[in-house]
CSV table of C-alpha atoms and ligand atoms in Angstrom, one decimal:
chain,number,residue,atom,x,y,z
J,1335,UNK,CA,-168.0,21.7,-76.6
J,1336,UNK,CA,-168.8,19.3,-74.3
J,1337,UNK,CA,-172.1,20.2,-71.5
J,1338,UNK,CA,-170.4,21.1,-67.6
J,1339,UNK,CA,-171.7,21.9,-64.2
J,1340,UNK,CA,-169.2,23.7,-62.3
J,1341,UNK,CA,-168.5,25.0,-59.1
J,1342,UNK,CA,-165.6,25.6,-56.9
J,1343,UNK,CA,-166.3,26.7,-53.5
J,1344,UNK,CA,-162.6,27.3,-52.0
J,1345,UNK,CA,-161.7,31.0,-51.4
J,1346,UNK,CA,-158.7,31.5,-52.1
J,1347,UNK,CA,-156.5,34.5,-50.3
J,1348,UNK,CA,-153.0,35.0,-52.4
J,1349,UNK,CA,-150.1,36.7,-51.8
J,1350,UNK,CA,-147.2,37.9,-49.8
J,1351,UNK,CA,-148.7,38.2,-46.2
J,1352,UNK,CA,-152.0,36.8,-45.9
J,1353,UNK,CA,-151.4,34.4,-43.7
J,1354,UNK,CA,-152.8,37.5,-40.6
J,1355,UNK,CA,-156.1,36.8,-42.0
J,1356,UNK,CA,-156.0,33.6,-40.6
J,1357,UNK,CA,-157.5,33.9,-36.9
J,1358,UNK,CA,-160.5,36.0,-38.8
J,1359,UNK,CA,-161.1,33.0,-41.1
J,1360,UNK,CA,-160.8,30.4,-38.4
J,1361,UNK,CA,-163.1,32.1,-36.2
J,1362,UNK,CA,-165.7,31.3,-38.8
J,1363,UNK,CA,-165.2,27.6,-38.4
J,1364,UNK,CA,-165.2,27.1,-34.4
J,1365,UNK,CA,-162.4,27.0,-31.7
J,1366,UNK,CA,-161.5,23.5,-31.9
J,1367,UNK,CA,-158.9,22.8,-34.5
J,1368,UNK,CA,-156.6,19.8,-36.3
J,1369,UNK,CA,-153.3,21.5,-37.2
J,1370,UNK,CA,-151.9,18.9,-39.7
J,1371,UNK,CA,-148.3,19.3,-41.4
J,1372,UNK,CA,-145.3,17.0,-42.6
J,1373,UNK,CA,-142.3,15.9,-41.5
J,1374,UNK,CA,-140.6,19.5,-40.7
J,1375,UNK,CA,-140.2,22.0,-43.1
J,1376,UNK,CA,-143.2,24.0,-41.7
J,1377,UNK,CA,-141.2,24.2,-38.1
J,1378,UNK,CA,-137.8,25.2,-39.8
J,1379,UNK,CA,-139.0,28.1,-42.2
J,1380,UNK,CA,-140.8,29.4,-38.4
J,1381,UNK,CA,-144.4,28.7,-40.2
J,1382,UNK,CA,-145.7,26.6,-37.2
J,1383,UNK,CA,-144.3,29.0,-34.9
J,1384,UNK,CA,-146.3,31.7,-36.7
J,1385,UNK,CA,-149.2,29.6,-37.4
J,1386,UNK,CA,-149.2,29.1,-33.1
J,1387,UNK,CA,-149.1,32.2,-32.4
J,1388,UNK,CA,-152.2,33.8,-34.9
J,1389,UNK,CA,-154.4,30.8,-33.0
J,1390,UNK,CA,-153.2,31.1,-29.5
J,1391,UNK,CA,-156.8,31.7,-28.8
J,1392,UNK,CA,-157.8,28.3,-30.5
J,1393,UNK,CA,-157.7,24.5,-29.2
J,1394,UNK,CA,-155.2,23.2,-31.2
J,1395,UNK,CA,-154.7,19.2,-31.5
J,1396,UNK,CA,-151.7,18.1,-33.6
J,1397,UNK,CA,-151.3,15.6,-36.2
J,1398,UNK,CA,-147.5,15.5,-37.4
J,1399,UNK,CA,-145.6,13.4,-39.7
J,1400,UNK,CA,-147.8,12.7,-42.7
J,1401,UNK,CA,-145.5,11.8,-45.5
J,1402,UNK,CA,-145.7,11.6,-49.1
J,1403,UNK,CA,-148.1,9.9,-50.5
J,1404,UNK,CA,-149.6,9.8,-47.3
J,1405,UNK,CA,-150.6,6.9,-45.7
J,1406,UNK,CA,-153.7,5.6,-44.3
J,1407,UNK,CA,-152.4,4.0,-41.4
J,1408,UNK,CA,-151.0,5.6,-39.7
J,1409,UNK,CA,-151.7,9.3,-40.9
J,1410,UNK,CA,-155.6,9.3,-41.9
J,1411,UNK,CA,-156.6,6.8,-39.1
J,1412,UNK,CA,-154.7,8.5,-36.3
J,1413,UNK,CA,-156.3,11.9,-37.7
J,1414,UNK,CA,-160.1,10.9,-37.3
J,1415,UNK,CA,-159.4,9.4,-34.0
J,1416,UNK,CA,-158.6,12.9,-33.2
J,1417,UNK,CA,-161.2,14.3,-34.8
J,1418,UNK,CA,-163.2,12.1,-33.1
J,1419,UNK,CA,-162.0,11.8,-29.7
J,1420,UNK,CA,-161.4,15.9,-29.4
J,1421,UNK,CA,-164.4,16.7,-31.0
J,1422,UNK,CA,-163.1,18.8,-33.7
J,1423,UNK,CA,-164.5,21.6,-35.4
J,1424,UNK,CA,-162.1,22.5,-38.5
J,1425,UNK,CA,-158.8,21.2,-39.8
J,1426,UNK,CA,-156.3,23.8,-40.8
J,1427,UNK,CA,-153.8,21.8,-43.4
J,1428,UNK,CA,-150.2,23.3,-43.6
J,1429,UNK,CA,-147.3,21.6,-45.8
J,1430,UNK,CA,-147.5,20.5,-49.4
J,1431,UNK,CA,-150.3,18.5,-51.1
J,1432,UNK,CA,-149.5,15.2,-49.0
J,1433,UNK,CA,-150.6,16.8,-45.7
J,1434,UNK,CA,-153.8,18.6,-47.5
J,1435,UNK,CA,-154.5,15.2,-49.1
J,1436,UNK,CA,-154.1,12.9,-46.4
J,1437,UNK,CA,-156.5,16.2,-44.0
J,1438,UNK,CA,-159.4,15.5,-46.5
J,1439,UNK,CA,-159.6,11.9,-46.1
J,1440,UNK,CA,-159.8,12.8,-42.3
J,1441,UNK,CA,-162.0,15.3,-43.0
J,1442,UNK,CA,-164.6,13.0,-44.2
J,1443,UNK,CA,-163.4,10.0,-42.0
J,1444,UNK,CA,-164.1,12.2,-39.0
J,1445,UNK,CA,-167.9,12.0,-39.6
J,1446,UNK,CA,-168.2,8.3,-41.2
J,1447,UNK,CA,-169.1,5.6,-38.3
J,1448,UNK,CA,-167.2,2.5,-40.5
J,1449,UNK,CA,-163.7,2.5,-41.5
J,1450,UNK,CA,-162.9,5.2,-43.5
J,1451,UNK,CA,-161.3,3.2,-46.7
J,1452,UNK,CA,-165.2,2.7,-47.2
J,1453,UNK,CA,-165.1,6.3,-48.4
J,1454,UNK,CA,-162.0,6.4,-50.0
J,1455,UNK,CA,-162.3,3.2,-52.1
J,1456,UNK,CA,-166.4,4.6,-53.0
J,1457,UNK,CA,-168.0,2.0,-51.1
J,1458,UNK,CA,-169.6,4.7,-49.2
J,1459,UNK,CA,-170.8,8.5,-50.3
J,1460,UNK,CA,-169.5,10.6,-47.5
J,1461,UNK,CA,-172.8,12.5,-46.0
J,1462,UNK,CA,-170.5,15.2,-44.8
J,1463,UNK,CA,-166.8,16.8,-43.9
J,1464,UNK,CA,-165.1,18.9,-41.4
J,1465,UNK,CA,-164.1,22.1,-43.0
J,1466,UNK,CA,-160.8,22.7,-44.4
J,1467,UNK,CA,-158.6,25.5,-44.6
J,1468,UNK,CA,-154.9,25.2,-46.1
J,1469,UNK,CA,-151.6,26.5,-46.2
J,1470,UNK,CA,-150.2,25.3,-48.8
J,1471,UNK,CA,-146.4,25.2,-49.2
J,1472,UNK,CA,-145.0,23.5,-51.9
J,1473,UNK,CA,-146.1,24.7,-55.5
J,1474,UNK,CA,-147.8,21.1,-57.3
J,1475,UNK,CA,-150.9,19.2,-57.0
J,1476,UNK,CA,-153.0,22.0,-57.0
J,1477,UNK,CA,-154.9,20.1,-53.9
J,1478,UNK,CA,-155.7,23.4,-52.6
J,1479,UNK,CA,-158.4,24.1,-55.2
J,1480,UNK,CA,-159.6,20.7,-56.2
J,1481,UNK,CA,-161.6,18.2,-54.3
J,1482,UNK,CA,-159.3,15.3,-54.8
J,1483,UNK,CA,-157.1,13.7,-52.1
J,1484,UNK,CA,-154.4,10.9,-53.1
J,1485,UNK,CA,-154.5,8.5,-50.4
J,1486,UNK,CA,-151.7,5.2,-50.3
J,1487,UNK,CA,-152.3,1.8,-48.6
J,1488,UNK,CA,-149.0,0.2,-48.1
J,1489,UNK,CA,-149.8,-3.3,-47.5
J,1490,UNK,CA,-152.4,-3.7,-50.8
J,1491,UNK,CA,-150.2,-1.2,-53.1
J,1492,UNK,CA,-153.1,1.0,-53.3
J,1493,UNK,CA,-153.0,4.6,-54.6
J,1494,UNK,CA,-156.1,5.6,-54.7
J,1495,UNK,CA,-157.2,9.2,-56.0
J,1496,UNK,CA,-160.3,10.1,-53.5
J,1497,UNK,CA,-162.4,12.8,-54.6
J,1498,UNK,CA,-165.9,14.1,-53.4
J,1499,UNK,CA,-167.4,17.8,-53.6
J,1500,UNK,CA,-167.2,18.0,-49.9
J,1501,UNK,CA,-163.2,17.4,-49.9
J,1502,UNK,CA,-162.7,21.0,-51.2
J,1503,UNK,CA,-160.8,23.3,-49.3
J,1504,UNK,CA,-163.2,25.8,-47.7
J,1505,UNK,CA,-160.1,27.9,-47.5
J,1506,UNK,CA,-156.4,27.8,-49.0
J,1507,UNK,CA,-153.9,30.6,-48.3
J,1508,UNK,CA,-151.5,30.8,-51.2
J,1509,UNK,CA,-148.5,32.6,-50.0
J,1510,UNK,CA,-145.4,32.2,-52.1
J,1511,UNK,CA,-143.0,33.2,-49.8
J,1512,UNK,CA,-143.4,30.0,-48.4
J,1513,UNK,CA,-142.5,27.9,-51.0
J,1514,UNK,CA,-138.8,29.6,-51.1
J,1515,UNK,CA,-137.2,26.6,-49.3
J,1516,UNK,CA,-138.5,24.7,-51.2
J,1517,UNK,CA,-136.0,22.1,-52.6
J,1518,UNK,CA,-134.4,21.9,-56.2
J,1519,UNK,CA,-135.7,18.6,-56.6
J,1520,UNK,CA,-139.3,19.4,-55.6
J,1521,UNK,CA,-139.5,22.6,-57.4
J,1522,UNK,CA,-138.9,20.6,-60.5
J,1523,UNK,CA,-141.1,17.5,-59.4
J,1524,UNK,CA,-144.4,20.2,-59.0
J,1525,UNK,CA,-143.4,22.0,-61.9
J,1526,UNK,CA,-143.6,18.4,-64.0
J,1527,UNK,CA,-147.0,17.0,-62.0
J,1528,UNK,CA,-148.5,20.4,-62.7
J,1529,UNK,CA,-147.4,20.1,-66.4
J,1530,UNK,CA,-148.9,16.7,-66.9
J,1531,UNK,CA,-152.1,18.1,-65.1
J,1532,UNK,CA,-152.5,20.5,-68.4
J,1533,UNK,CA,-151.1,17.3,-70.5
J,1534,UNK,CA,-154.1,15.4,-68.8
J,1535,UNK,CA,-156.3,17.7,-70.1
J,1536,UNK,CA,-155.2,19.0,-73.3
J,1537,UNK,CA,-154.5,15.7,-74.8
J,1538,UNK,CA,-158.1,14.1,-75.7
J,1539,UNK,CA,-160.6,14.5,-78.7
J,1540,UNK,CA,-162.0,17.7,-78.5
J,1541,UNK,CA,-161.0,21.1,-76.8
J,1542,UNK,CA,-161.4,24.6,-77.8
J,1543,UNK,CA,-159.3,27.9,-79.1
J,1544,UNK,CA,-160.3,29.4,-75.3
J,1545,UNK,CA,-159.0,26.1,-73.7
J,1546,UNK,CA,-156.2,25.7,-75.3
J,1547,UNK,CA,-154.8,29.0,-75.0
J,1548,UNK,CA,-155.2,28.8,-71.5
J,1549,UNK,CA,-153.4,25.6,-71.2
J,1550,UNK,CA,-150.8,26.6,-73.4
J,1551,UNK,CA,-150.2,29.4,-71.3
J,1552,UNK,CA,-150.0,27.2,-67.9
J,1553,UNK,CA,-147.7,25.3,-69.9
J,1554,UNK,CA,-145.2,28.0,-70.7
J,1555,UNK,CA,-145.9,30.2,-67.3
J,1556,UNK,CA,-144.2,26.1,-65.7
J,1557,UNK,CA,-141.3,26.0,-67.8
J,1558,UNK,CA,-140.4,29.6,-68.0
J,1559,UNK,CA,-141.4,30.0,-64.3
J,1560,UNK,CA,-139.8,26.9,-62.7
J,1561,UNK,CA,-136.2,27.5,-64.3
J,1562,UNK,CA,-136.6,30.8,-62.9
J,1563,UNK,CA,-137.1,29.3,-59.2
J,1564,UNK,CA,-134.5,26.5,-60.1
J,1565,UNK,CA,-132.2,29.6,-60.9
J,1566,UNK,CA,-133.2,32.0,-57.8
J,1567,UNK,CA,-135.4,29.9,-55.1
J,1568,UNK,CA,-136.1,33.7,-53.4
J,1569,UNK,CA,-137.5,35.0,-56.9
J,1570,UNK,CA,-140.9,36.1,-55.9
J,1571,UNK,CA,-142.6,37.0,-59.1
J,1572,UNK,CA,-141.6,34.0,-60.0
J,1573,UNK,CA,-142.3,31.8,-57.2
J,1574,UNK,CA,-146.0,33.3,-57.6
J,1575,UNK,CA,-146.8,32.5,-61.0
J,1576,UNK,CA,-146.2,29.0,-60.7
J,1577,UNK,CA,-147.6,28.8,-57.6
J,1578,UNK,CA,-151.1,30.3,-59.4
J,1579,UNK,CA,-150.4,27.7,-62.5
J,1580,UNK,CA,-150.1,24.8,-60.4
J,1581,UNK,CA,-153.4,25.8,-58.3
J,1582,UNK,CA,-155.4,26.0,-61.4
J,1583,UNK,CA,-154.3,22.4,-62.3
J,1584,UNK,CA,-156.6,20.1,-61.1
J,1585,UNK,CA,-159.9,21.6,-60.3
J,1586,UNK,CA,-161.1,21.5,-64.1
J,1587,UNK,CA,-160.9,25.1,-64.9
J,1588,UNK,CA,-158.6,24.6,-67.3
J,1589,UNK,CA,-160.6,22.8,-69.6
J,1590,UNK,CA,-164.5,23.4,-68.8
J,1591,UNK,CA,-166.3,21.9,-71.8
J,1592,UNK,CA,-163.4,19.9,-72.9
J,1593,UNK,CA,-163.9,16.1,-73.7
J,1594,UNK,CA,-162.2,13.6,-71.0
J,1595,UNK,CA,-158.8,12.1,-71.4
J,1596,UNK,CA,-159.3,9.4,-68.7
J,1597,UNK,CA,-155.6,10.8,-67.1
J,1598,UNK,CA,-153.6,8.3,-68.5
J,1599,UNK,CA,-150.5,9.2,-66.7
J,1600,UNK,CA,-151.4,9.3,-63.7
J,1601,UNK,CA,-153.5,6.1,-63.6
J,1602,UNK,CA,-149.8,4.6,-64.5
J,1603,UNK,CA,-147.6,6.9,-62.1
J,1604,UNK,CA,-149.8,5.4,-59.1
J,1605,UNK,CA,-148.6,2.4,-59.1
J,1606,UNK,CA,-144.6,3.1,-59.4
J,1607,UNK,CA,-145.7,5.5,-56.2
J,1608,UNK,CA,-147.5,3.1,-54.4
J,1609,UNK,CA,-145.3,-0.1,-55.1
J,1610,UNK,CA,-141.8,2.4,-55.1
J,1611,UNK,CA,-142.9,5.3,-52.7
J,1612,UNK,CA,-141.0,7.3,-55.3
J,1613,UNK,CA,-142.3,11.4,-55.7
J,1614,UNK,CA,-144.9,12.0,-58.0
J,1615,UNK,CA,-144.2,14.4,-60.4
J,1616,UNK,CA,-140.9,12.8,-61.2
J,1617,UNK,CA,-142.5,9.3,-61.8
J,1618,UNK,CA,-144.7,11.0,-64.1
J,1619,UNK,CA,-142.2,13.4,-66.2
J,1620,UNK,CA,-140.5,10.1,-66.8
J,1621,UNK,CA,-143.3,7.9,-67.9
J,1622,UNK,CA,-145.0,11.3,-70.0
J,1623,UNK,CA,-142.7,10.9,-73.2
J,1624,UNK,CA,-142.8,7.2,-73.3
J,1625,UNK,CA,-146.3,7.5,-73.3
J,1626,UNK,CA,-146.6,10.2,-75.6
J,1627,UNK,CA,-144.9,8.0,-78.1
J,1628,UNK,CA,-147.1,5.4,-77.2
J,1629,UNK,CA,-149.8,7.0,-78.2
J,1630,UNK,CA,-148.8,9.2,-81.4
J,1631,UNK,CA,-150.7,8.3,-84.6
J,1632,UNK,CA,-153.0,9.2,-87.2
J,1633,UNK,CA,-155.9,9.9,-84.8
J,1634,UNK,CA,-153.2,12.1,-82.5
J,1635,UNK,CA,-150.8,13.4,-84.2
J,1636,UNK,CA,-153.0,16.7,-84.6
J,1637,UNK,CA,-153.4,17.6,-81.0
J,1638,UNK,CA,-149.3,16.6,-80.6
J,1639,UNK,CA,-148.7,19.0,-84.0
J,1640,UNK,CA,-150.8,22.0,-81.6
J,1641,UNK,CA,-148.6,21.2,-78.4
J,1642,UNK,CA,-145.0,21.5,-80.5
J,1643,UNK,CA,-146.3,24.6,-82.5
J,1644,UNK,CA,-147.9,26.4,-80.1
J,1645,UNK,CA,-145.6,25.1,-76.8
J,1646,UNK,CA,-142.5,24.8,-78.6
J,1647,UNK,CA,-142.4,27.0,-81.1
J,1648,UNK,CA,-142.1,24.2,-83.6
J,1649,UNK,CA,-142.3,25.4,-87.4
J,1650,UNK,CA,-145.3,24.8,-88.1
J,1651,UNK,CA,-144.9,24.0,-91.9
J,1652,UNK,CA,-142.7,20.8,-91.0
J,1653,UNK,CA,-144.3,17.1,-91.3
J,1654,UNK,CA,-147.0,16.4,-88.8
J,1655,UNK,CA,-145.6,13.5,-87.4
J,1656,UNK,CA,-142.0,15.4,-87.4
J,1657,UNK,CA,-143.7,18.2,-85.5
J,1658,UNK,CA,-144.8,15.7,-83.2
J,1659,UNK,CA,-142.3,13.4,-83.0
J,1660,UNK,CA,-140.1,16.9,-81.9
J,1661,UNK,CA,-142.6,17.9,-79.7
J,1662,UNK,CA,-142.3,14.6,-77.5
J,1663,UNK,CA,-138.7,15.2,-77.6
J,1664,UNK,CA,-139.0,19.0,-76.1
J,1665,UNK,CA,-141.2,17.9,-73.5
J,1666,UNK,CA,-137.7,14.9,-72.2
J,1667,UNK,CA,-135.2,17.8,-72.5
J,1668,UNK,CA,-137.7,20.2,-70.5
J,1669,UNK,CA,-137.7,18.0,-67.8
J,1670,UNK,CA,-133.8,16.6,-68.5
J,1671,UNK,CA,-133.3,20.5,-67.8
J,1672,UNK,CA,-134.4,20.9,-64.3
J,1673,UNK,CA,-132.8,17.5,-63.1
J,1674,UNK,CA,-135.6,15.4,-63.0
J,1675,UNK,CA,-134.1,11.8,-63.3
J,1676,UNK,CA,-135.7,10.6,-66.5
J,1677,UNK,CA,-135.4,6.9,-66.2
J,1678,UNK,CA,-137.2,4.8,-63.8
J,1679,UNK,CA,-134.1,3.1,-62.8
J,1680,UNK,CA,-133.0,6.3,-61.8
J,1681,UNK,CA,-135.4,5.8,-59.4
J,1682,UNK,CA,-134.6,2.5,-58.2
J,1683,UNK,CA,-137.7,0.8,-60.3
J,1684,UNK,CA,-136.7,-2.0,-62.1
J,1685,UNK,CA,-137.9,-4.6,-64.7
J,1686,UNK,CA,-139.0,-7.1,-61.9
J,1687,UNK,CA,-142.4,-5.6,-60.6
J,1688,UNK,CA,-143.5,-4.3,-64.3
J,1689,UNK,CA,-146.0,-7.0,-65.0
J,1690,UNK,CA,-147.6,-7.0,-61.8
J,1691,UNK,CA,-148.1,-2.8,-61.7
J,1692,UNK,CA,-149.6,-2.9,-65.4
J,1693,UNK,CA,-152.3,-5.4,-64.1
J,1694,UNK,CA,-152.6,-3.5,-61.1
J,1695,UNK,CA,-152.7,-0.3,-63.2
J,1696,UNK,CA,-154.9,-2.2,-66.0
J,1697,UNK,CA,-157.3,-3.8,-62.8
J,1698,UNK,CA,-157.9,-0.8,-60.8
J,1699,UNK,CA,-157.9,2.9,-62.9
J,1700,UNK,CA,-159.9,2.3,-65.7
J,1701,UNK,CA,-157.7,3.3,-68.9
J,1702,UNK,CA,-159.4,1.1,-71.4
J,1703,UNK,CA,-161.8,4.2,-71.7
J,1704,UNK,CA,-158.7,6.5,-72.1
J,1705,UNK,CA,-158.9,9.1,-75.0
J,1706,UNK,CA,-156.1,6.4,-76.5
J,1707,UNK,CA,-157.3,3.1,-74.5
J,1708,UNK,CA,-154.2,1.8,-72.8
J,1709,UNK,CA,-154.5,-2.2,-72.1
J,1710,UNK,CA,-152.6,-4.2,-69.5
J,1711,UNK,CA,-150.1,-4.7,-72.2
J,1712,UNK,CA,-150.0,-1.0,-73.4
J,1713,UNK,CA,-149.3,0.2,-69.6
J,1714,UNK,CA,-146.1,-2.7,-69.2
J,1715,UNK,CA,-145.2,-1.5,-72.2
J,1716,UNK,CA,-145.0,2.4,-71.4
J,1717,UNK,CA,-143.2,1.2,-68.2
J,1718,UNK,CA,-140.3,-0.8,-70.2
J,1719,UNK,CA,-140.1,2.4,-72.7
J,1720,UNK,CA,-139.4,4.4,-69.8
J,1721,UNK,CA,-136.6,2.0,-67.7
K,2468,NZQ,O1,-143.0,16.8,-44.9
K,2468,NZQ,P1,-142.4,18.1,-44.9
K,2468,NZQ,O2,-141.3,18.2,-43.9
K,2468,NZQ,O3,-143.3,19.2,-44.9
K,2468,NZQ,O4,-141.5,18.2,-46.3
K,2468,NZQ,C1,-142.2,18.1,-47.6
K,2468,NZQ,C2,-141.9,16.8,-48.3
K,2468,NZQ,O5,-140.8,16.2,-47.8
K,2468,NZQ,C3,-141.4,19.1,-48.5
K,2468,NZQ,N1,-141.9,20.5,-48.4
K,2468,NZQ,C4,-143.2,20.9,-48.6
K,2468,NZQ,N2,-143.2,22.2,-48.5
K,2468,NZQ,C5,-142.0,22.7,-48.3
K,2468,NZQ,C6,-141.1,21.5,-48.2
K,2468,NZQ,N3,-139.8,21.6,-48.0
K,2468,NZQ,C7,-139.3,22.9,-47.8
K,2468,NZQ,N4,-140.0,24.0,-47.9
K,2468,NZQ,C8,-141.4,23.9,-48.1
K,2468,NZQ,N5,-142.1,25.1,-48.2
K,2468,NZQ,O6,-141.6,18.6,-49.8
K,2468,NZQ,C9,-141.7,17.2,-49.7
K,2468,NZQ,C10,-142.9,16.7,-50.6
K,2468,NZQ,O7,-144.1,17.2,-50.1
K,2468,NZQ,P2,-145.5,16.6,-50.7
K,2468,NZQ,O8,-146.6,17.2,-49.9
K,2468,NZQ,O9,-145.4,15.1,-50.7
K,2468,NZQ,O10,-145.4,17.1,-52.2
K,2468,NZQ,P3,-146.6,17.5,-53.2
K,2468,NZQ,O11,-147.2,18.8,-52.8
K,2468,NZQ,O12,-146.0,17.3,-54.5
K,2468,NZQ,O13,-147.7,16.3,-53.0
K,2468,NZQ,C11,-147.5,15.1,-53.5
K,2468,NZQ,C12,-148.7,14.2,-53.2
K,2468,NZQ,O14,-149.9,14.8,-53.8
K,2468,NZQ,C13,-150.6,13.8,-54.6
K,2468,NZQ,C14,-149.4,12.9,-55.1
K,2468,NZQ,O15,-149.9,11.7,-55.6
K,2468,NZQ,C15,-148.6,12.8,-53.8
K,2468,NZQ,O16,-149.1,11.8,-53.0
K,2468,NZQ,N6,-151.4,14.4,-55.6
K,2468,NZQ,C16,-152.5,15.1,-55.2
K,2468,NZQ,C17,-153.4,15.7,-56.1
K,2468,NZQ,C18,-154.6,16.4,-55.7
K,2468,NZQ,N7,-155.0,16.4,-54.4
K,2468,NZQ,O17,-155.3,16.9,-56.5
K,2468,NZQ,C19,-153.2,15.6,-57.5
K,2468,NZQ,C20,-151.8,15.2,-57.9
K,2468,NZQ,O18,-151.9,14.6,-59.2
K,2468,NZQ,C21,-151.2,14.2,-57.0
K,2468,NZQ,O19,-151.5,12.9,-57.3
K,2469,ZN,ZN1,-150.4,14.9,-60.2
């Protein structure tokens, strides 16, 4: 087991309800607040309306519009000059993991002097950060409980995962009842970027009983969970469980001592979201298998035989490399099963930028230090598998 120092400092307040503790918990942070959210959904399940009427004792600014894979111009730009101008004492996120994303990269623009891509591309160590609390709508990224914010920069191609101690949430209200409307199509897309969180983590050289069992777990509570959402959107229990799995996914909790995998994956899935603006977690369940295969061999095979065994329910007295090899296979149907398109065609990615993302991909995320080191010609070559 590997050494860690670990903290997360978010509260988080869960469950059907809690959203009345929210003028208590703003109080704590000053009168002067951002109210950032997405493109609607927040106004038509009467959220922002509710949200309006807990803070009518606030100053509320607005920031609307921030889209997936939120952009830095104009979403984070027009946010600090807010911030700035209005002198701005918290940000209260609501939406999915775009709007909290693109409000911690305002968060820390808001108290930089330069141009905030200096912070977001490491140039420059953020000295501080507004405060953030979050509602968090749509079950996924599990930015409500991570310091990580996934900013995009159209005009380069950029897709650049931000992170910094001082970008976690200081607050996130989990309340599954809000994630009801969510869509069929991104139900299944967090239930797949929350799978490949685990996959990011389970999959590298060393790990432990305790570790795996817990990410075992988060695997099955996603499958088992997310059909049951597909099935009945209103199904509380069920909406609740996956929203807790998906929260746990990126923060590190789920593998505390645990060697690194270098997050293969996503390193790749960047790029076909920043060249294609395509959503996340279906870029990624389509790319997972290919890679998998990629990746399967004598060195592997043993964590893949653990997955199918343990996952899948795989016999366990079969041929490694059948286990495997069957395993890789479970994990396409799974996400065949809750209508993710599994091609990147699909998608409306074809062969004619291929070369240009794996050298993007190869240039700018570092996955020659993966646990399986993926080169410029290992990433075009995942891509092609997955067309
Ligand atoms: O914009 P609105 O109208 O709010 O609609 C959104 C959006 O169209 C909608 N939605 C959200 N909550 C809803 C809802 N529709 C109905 N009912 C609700 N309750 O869903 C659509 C997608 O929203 P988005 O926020 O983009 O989805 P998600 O939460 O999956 O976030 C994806 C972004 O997060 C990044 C991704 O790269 C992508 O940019 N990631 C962030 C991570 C992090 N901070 O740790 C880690 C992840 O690996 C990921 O990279
Ligand atoms: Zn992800």
């Amino acid at each position: 087991m590997q050494n860690f120092d670990y903290q997360t400092p978010t509260r988080l307040v869960f469950g059907k309800g809690v959203i009345k503790k929210l003028p208590s918990v703003m109080r704590g942070f000053g009168k002067r607040v951002l109210l950032t959210y997405g493109g609607g959904s927040i106004k038509k399940m009467g959220l922002y309306d509710r949200v309006k009427e807990l803070l009518k004792d606030f100053e509320i600014y607005e920031l609307s519009d921030i889209r997936p894979n939120p952009k830095y111009d104009p979403s984070v730009l027009d946010g600090v000059k807010i911030c700035k101008e209005k002198d701005i004492d918290v940000i209260l996120a609501v939406g999915g993991g775009s709007v909290l994303d693109c409000s911690k990269a305002i968060a820390a623009g808001a108290k930089y002097d330069g141009d905030p891509w200096d912070l977001i591309t490491y140039k420059v160590k953020a000295k501080e950060a507004l405060p953030i609390v979050d509602i968090i709508t749509l079950a996924a990224t599990g930015s409500e409980y991570d310091m990580g914010g996934v900013i995009s920069r159209t005009e380069t191609n950029d897709k650049i995962g931000y992170m910094d101690p001082l970008l976690y949430p200081a607050v996130s209200f989990l309340d599954p009842t809000y994630t009801f409307t969510v869509s069929a199509k991104q139900t299944a897309a967090g239930c797949a970027d929350a799978m490949n969180h685990i996959m990011e983590q389970y999959f590298c050289e060393d790990s432990t009983i305790l570790n795996d069992g817990f990410m075992e777990a988060g695997f099955k509570s996603l499958m088992i969970n997310a059909q049951k959402c597909l099935e009945n959107p209103e199904d509380y229990t069920a909406r609740a469980e996956m929203m807790l799995s998906c929260t746990y996914g990126c923060n590190g909790i789920y593998s505390l001592g645990n060697s690194g995998s270098g997050w293969p994956c996503h390193g790749m899935e960047h790029a076909l979201s920043a060249y294609y603006d395509i959503t996340h977690g279906e870029g990624l369940a389509i790319i997972t298998p290919g890679w998998m295969k990629h990746i399967l061999s004598d060195k592997t095979v043993d964590r893949f035989v653990k997955y199918g065994v343990n996952v899948f329910g795989i016999d366990a007295s079969l041929d490694k490399f059948e286990i495997a090899n069957r395993a890789i296979e479970e994990t396409y149907k799974f996400f065949e099963s809750i209508n993710i398109p599994m091609h990147l065609k699909e998608v409306g990615i074809d062969e004619s930028r291929i070369d240009e993302m794996a050298k993007h991909v190869a240039e700018n995320e570092g996955l020659e230090n993966a646990w399986v080191p993926l080169s410029e010609k290992d990433i075009a070559d995942i891509f092609r598998a997955s067309l």
